[in-house]
CSV table of N, CA and C in Angstrom, one decimal:
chain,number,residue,atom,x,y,z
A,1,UNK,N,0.8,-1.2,0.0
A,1,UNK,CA,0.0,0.0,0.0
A,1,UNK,C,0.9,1.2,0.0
A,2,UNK,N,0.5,1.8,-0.7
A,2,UNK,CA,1.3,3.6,-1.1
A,2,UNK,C,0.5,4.6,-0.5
A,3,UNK,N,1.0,5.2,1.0
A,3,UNK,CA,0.5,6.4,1.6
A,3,UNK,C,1.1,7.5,0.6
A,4,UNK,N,0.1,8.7,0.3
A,4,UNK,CA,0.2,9.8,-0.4
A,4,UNK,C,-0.5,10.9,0.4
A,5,UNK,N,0.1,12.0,0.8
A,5,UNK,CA,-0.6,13.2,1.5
A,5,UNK,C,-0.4,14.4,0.2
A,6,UNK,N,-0.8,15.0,1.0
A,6,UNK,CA,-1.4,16.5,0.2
A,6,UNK,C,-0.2,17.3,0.3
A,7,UNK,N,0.1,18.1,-0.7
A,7,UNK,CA,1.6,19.0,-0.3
A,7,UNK,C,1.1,20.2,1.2
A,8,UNK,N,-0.1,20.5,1.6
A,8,UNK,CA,-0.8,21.3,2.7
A,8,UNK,C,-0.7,20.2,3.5
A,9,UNK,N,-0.5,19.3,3.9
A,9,UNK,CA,-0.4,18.0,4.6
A,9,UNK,C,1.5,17.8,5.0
A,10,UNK,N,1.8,17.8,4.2
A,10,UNK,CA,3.6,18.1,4.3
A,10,UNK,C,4.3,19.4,5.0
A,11,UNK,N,4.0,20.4,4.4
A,11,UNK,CA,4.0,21.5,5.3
A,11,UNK,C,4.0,21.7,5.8
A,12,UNK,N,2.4,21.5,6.6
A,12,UNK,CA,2.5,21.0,8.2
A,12,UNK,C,2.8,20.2,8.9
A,13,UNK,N,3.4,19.2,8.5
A,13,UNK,CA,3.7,17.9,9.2
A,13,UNK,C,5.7,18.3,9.0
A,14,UNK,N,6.7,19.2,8.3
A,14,UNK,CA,7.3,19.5,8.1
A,14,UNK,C,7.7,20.9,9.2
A,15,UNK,N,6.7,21.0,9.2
A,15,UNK,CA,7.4,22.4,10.5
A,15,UNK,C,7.2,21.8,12.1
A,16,UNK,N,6.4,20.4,12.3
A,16,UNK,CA,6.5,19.9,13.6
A,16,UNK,C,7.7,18.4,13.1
A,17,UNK,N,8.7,18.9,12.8
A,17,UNK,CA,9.9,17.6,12.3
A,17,UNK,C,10.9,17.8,14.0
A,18,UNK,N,10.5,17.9,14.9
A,18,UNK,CA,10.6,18.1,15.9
A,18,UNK,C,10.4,16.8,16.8
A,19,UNK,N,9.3,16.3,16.0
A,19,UNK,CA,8.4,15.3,16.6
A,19,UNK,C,8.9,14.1,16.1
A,20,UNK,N,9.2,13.3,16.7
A,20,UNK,CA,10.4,12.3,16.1
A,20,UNK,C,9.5,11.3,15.0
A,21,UNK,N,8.1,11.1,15.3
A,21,UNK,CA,7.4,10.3,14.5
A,21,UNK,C,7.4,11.0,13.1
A,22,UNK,N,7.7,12.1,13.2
A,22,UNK,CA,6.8,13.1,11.4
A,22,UNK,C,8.1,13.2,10.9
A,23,UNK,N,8.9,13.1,10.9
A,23,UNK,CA,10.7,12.5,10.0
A,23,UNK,C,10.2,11.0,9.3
A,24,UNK,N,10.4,10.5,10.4
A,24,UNK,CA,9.8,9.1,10.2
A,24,UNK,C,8.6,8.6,9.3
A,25,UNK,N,7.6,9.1,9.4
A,25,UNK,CA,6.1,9.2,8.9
A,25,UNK,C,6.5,9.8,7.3
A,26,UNK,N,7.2,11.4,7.6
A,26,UNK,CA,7.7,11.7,5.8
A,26,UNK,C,8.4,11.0,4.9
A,27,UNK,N,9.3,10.2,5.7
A,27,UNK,CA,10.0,9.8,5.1
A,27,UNK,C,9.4,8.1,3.9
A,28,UNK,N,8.2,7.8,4.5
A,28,UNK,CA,7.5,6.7,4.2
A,28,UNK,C,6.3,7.1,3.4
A,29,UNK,N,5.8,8.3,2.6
A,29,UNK,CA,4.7,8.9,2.2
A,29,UNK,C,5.3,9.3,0.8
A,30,UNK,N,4.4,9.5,0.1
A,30,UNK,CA,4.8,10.2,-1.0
A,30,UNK,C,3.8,11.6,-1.0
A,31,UNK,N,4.5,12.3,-1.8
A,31,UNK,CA,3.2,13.7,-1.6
A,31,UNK,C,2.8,13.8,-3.2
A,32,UNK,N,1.4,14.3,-3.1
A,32,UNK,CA,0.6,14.5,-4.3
A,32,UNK,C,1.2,15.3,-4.9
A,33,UNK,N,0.9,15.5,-6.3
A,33,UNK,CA,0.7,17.1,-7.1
A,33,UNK,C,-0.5,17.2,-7.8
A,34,UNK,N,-0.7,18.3,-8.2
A,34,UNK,CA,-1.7,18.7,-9.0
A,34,UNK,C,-1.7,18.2,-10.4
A,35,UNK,N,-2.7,17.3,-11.1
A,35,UNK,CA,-2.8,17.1,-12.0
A,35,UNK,C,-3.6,18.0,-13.2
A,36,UNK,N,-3.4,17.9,-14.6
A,36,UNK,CA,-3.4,18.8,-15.2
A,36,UNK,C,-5.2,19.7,-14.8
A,37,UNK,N,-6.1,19.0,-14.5
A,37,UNK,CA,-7.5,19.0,-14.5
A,37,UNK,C,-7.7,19.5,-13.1
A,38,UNK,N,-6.9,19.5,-12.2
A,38,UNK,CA,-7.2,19.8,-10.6
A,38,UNK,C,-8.3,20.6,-10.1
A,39,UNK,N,-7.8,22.0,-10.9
A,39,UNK,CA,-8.3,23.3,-10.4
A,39,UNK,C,-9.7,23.4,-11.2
A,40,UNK,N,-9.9,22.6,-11.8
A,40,UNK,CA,-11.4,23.1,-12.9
A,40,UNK,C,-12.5,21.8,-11.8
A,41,UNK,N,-11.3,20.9,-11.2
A,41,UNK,CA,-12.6,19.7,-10.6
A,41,UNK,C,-12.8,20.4,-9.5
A,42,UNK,N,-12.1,21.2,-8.8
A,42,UNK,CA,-12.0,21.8,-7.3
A,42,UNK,C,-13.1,22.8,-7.8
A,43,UNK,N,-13.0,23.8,-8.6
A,43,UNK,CA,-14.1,24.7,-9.0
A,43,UNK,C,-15.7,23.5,-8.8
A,44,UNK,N,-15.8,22.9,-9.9
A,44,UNK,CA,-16.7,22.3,-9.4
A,44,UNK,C,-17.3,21.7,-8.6
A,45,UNK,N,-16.7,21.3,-8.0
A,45,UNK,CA,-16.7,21.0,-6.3
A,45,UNK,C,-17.4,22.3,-5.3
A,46,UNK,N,-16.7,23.1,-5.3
A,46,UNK,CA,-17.4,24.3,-4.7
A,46,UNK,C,-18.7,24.6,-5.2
A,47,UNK,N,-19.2,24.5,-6.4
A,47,UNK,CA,-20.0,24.4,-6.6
A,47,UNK,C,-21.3,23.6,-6.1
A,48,UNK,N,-20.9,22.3,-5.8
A,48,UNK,CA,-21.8,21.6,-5.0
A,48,UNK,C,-21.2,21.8,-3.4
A,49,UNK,N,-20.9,23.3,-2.8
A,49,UNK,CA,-21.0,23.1,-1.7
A,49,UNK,C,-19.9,22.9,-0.7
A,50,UNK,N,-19.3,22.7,-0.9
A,50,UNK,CA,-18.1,21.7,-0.3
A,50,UNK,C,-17.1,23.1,0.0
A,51,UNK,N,-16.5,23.2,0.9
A,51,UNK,CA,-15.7,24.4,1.2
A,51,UNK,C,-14.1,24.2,0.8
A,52,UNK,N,-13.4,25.1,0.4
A,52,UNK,CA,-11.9,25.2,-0.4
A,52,UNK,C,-11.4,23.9,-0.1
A,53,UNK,N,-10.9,23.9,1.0
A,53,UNK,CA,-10.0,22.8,1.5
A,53,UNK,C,-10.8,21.5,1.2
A,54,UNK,N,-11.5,20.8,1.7
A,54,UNK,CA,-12.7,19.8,1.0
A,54,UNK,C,-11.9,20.0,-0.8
A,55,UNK,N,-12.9,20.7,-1.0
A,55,UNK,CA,-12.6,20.6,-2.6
A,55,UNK,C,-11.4,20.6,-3.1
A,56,UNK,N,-10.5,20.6,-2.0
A,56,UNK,CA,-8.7,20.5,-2.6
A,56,UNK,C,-8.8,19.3,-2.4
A,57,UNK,N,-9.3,18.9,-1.3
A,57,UNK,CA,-8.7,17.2,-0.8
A,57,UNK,C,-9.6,16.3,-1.8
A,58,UNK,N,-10.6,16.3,-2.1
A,58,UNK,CA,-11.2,15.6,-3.4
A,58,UNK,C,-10.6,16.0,-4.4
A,59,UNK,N,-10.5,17.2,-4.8
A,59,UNK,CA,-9.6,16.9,-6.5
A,59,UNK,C,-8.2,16.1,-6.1
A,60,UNK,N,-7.3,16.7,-5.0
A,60,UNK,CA,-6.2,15.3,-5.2
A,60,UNK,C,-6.9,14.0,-5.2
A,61,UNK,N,-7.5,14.2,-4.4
A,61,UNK,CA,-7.8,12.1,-4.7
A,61,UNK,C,-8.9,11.9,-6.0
A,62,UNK,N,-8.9,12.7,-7.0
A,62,UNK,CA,-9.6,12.7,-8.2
A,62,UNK,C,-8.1,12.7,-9.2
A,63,UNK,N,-7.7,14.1,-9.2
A,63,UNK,CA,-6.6,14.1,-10.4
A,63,UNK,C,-5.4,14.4,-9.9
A,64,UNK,N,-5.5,14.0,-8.8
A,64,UNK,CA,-3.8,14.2,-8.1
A,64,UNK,C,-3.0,13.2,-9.0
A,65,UNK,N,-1.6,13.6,-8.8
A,65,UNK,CA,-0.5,12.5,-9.3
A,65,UNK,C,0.7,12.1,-8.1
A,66,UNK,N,1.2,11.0,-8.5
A,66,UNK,CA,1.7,10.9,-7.4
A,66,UNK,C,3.2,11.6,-8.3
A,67,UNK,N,4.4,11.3,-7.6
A,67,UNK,CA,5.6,12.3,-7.7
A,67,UNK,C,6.2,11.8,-9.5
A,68,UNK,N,5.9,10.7,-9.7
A,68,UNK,CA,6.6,10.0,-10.9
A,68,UNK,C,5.2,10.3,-11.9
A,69,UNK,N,4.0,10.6,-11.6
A,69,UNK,CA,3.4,11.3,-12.6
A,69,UNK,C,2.6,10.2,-13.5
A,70,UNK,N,2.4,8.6,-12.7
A,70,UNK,CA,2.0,7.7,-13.1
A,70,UNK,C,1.0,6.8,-12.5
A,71,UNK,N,0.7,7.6,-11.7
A,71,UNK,CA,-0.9,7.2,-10.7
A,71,UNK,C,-1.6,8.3,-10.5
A,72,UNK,N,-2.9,8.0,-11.1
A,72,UNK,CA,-4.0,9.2,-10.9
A,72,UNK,C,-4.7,9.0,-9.8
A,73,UNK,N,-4.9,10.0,-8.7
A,73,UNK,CA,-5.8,9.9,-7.6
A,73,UNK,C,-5.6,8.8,-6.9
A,74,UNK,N,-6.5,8.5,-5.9
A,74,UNK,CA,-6.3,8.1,-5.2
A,74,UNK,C,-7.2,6.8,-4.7
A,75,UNK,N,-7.0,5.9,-3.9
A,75,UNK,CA,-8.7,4.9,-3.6
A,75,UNK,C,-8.8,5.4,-2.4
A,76,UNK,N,-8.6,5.9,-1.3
A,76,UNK,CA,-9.4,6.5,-0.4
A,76,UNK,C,-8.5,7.6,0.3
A,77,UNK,N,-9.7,8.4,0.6
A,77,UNK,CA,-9.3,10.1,1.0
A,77,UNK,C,-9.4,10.0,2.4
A,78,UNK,N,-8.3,9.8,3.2
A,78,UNK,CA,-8.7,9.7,4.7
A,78,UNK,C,-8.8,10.9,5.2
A,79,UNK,N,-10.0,11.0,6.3
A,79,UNK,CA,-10.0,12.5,6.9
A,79,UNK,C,-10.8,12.2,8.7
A,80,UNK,N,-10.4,13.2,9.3
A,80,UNK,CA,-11.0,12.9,10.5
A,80,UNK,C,-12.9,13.9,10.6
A,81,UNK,N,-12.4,14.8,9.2
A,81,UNK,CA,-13.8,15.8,9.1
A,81,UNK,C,-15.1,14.9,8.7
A,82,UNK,N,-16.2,14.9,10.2
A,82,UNK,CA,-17.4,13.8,9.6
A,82,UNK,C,-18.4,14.6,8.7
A,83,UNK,N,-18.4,16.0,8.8
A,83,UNK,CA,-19.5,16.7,8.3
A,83,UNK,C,-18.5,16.4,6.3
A,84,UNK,N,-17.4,16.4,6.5
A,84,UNK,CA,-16.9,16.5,5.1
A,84,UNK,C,-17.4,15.2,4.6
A,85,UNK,N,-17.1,13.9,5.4
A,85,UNK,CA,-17.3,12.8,4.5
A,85,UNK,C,-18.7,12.5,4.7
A,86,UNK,N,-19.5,12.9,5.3
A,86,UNK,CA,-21.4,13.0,5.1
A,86,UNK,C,-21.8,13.9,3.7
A,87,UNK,N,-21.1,14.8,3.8
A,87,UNK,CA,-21.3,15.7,2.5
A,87,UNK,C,-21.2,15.0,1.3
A,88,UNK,N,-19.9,14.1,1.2
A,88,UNK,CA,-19.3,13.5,0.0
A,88,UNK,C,-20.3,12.2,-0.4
A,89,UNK,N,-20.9,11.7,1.3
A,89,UNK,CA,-21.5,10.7,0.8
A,89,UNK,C,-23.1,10.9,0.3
A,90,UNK,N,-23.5,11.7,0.8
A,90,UNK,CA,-25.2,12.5,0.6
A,90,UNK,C,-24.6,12.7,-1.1
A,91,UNK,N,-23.7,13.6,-1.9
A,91,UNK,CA,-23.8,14.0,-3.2
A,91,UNK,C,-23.3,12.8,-4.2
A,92,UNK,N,-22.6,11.7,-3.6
A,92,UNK,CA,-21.8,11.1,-3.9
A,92,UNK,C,-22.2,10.7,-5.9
A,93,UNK,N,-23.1,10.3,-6.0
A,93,UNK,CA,-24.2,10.2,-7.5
A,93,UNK,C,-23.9,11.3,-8.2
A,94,UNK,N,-24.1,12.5,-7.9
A,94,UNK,CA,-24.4,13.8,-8.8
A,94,UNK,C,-22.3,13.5,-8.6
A,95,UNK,N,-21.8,13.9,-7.7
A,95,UNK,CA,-20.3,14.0,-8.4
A,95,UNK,C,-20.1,12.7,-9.3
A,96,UNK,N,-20.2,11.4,-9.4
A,96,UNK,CA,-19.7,10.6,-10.1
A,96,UNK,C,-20.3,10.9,-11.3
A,97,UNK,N,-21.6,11.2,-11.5
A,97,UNK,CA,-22.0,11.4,-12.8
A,97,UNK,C,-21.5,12.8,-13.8
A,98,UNK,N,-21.2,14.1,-12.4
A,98,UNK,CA,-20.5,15.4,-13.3
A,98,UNK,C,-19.2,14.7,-13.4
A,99,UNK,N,-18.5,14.1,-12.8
A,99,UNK,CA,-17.1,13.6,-13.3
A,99,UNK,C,-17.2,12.7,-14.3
A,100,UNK,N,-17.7,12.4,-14.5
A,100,UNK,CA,-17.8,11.1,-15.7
A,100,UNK,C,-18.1,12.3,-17.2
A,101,UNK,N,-19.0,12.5,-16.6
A,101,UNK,CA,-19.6,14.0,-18.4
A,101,UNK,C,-18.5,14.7,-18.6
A,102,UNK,N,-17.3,15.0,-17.6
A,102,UNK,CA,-16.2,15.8,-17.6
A,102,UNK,C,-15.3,15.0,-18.2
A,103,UNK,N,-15.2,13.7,-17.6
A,103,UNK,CA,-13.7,12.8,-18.2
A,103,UNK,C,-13.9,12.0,-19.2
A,104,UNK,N,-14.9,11.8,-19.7
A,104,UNK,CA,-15.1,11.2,-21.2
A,104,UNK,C,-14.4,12.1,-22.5
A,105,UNK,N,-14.2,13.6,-22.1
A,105,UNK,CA,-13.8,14.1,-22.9
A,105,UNK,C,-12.5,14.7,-22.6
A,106,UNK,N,-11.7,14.2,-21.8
A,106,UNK,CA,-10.6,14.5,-21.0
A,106,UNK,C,-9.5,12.8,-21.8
A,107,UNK,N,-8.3,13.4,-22.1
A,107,UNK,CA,-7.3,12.7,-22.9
A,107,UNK,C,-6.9,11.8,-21.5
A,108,UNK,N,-6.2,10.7,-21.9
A,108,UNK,CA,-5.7,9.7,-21.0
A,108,UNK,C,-4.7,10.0,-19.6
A,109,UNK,N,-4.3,10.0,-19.2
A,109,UNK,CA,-4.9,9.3,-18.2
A,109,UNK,C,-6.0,9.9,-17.4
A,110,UNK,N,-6.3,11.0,-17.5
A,110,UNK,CA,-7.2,11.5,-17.0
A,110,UNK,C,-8.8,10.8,-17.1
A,111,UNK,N,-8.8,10.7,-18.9
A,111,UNK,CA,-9.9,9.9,-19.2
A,111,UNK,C,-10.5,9.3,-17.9
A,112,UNK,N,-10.0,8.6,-16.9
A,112,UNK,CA,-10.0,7.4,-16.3
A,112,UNK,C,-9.9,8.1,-14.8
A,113,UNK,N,-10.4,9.4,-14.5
A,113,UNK,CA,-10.8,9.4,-13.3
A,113,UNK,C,-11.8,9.0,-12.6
A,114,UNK,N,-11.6,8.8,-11.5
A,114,UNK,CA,-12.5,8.2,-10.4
A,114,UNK,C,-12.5,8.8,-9.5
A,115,UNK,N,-13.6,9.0,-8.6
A,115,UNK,CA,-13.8,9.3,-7.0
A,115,UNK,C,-13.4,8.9,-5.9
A,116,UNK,N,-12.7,9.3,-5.5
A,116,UNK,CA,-12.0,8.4,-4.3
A,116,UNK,C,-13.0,8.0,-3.2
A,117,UNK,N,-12.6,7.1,-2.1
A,117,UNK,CA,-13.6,6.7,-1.3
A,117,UNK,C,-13.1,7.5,-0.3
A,118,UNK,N,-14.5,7.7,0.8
A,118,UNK,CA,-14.3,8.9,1.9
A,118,UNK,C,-14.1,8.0,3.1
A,119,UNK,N,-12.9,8.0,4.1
A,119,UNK,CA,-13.0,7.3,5.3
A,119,UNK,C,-12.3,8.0,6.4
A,120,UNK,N,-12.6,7.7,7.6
A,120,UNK,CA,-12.0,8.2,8.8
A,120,UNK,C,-10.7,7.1,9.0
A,121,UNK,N,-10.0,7.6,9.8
A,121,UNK,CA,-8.1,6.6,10.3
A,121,UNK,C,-8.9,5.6,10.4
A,122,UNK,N,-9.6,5.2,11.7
A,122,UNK,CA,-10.2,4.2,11.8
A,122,UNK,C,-11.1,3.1,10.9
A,123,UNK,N,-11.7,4.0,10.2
A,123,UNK,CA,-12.6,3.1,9.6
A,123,UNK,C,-10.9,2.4,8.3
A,124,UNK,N,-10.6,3.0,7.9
A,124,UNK,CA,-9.2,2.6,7.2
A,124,UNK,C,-8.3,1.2,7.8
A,125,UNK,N,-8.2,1.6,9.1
A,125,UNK,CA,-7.5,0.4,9.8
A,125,UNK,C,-8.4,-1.1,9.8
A,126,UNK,N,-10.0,-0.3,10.1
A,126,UNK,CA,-10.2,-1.9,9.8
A,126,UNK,C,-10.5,-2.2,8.6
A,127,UNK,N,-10.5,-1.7,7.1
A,127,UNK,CA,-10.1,-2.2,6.5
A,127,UNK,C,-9.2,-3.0,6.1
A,128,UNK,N,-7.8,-2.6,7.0
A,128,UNK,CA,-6.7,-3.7,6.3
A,128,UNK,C,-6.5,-4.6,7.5
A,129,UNK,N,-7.4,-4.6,8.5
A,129,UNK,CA,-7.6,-5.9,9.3
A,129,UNK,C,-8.1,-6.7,8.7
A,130,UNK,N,-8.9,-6.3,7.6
A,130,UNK,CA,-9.6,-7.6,7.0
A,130,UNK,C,-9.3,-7.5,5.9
């Protein structure tokens, strides 16, 4: 499994390198970038609602790349915000369907985005318990 954070995720976890775990922790992560489509899916996003940051952390796990520029997005967006991932899961239909009318006409690899899934740490760990 490939942990990937947000470059606003590094930043901060970069000014507490103090903390002996977040050396450690960076050093095992890879950080996102913006893929070519980012800022037009984040627009949209705001549009249904969703506040800046939300709409950042869904377009990376939509059209983020990872550093080598060979994995699009993400399979799941972990977050501890429950109002965020209630939001994502109440619209979840209308976004897959405006992302789909968007990336059918979007060149490869983009073509081929998908929605990441919304989970809390926890709900994540017991995932890979089972």
């Amino acid at each position: 499994m490939v942990v990937m954070i947000t470059p606003e995720v590094g930043n901060i976890l970069s000014c507490r390198s103090n903390i002996l775990e977040v050396p450690l922790f960076l050093r095992e992560v890879d950080t996102l970038r913006r893929g070519r489509y980012f800022e037009r899916w984040a627009r949209r996003l705001r549009e249904h609602g969703f506040t800046r940051e939300d709409a950042k952390i869904l377009s990376y796990g939509t059209f983020g790349l990872d550093p080598a520029g060979l994995t699009l997005g993400v399979t799941v967006a972990v977050t501890f915000d429950l109002p965020f991932i209630n939001n994502f899961r109440v619209q979840r239909e209308d976004l897959a369907r405006r992302l789909k009318a968007m990336a059918v006409q979007l060149p490869r690899p983009y073509h081929d985005a998908r929605l990441p899934e919304m989970a809390t740490p926890e709900r994540v760990l017991q995932m890979l318990e089972t």
